[in-house]
Each structure stands twice: as C-alpha cells, then as structure tokens.
Amino acid sequence: MNDAGSERDHRPASRLQGQGRPVSFRSVLARVGWTALVIVLAVLLARSGWLAAPFGLAVLISYIISPLVEAAERRGAPRVAAIFTAYVIVVLALGFALAFVLPPLVKGLEGIVTAYLHGQPEVGFDGLADGWLTGLGIARDGAGAEIAALLVDRIERYIGSLARQAVEALSAVAGQIGNLLLAPVIAFYLTRDVHCIRESFASWLPAGCREAIMATVSAIDSALAGWVRGIAIVSAFVLLASGAVLTLLKVPYALPLAFIAGMLEAVPYFGPFLGMLPAVLMASRVSTTRAVLTVFAFGAIQQVESAVLSPKIVGDRVGLHPLAVISSLIIGGKLFGVVGLLIAVPAAAVLFIIARSLLAPDA
C-alpha cells in the first residue's frame, strides 16, 4: 500500500519533470511584476520624447552594427576596435545625411505638399481620372463627372496628408538634432557593454524566475534584432532602387518620393502599395505613359523584394500570424499615425513574446 501510494505520489512529479520544472505561483507573480515594470518604464520613455529619440536610435544603431562587430571579433579583432570602426562609419553616414540629404528632402516634401494642395488645374489628376473611368466603361458626364471629381479630390487629399505628415516628422527630427547626435555615443557603449548589462540585469532578478525572464529577454532581443536588420536592408534597397528608377524616368521630387517608398516598406502588406502610390500619382502629372512606366518599375522592385530579399533576410522573425500583424497595424496607425504603422509590428511581437512566456512558460 505504502509502495503503491508512493508510486502514485511520485508519478505526477515525474510528469512535471518530463514537461519541465514546475512553475510556482510566486514565479508567475514575479514575472508579471517584472513585465509590468518594463512596460511602465517603456511608457514613461515613450512619453519623454526628448529622451526616447536618442535611446531609440541608439538601439537601432546597435542592432545594425552588432553583426559587423561580431564578425570582426570572430576574426580576432578587439571588440572596442571593431565597434569604433563601425561607430565611425555610422557617424559619417549620419553626418552626410544631416548635411546633404535632409535639407533637400524636407524641401522636396514641402514642394509635394505645395504641388498637391495649390497645384494648377492643368497639371491635376483629371486626365488620370478620365483614363480610369474610361477603362471602367463610365462616361465623363453626369454621375461620371461627379465620380471623377470625388476621385481627384480624395487622391489629392491623401497625397497632401501623407507628404504633410512626412514633413512634420522630418521637421521634428531636425529639431532634435542635438539629442540625436548623442545616439551614436550611446550606441557605442551599449554595444560594447551589452554582455555586462545583460549579466547585471540578470543578477537583479529573483533566482526562482531568473532563467525564465532571461529566456524571454533573449527571445525579444532576437526578434527585434532580426526585424530591424532585415527591414533596414530591404528599406535601403527599395529606397535606392526606386530613387534610381524615378530619376531615370524624370519624375519630379524623385528623392522624397523614394524616401517615402523606403520608409513605408517597413509597414507589412500595405507599405509597398502606399509607398508606390505617391510616385505613380506624381508621375501621372507628367504623363500617363510615365505613370504606367512607374507602376511597372515599382512592380519589378517589389518582385525582387518579396521573392528574394524578404524571405532570406526578414523571414518570419517576429512570429506573428497575418491577422495579428494587420490588427497591430490598424491599432498602431489609429493611435500614433505613420509612426504607429512603423512600430506596430515589433511592438506586437514583444507583447506576444511576453504573453507567451507568462501563459505558456514551457512552450
């Protein structure tokens, strides 16, 4: 009886050991507490724009240069020397961008706003609207004229709003140049001391949940790093390729239009279309043929991006279902506009990883 009872008592423990270490209520409570603390700190940081900007950019820089630093270390280079070399490259790139790219970019975006909000009727979208209506078999009279007028009005409002938001965002960046110049310095120390920071953070955690929390932190770090690096490469490709194409096609404001296309590439599903639309509409102000060529050119760029670059570079780094991605984009765009669209997916990925660690710690 005692042997049988002991065997029955031992059996659940064996199953638990086979499934992983039992999770106590205290351990779960500690995880919830630390998660709440991290979320509160993140909210406070986000509400302190002057502080969030340099630290956010520093994290992005650190994620981007870390593979270069690690590759140099594997070849025997000292970590500080490897970081310093990458740091100098980043500083030079930022300095070049601030001095030579940002001013004409802002001026070009302001030109787009002026062109669409105060443009002359003869260079409007009437010809483009006529072509669309003719293709649909709708005559340009009566209801057809009203549809065309509504179509032109909506298109011009969309482009004006998009360009205006881009100008406001770049103006905000220009106003924060002093703080943003701190970002490479913060990134240098962040990259150099990342292992010490990780060990110090782990030492503050309760021993009972230290391993689980650090596993969650590692999962978040891996997801964000993969997303940032992948999106940076893909966005750079789209920006350069679309800039070259628009320049060859002599589309007005090629640089700001390419910048918009590159930045919106970070928005899954909708980004490529939203990035292409301003360029196509601007090309249509030149001629219908130019607009058609722009559509084909952007289509070719997107084929290369979706078939070659994204699967190999970005892949399924964030591990979110398409419905979760679309929902996060809707919420992020509604709450924070263009910025919300850009950060919606990584933010949702972080929340998903935290929720998974709390609800299914052994998964």
Coordinates of N, CA and C in Angstrom, one line a residue, residues 303-313:
Q303 N 8.8 42.7 -56.8 CA 9.1 41.3 -57.1 C 10.4 40.9 -56.5
V304 N 11.4 41.6 -56.8 CA 12.8 41.3 -56.2 C 12.7 41.3 -54.7
E305 N 12.1 42.3 -54.1 CA 12.0 42.4 -52.7 C 11.2 41.3 -52.0
S306 N 10.1 40.9 -52.6 CA 9.2 39.9 -52.0 C 9.7 38.5 -52.3
A307 N 10.3 38.3 -53.4 CA 10.7 36.9 -53.8 C 12.1 36.6 -53.4
V308 N 13.0 37.6 -53.3 CA 14.4 37.3 -53.0 C 14.8 37.8 -51.6
L309 N 14.6 39.1 -51.4 CA 15.2 39.7 -50.2 C 14.4 39.4 -48.9
S310 N 13.1 39.6 -48.9 CA 12.3 39.4 -47.6 C 12.4 38.0 -47.1
P311 N 12.2 36.9 -48.0 CA 12.3 35.6 -47.4 C 13.7 35.2 -46.8
K312 N 14.7 35.8 -47.4 CA 16.1 35.4 -47.0 C 16.5 36.3 -45.8
I313 N 16.1 37.5 -45.8 CA 16.6 38.5 -44.8 C 15.7 38.6 -43.6

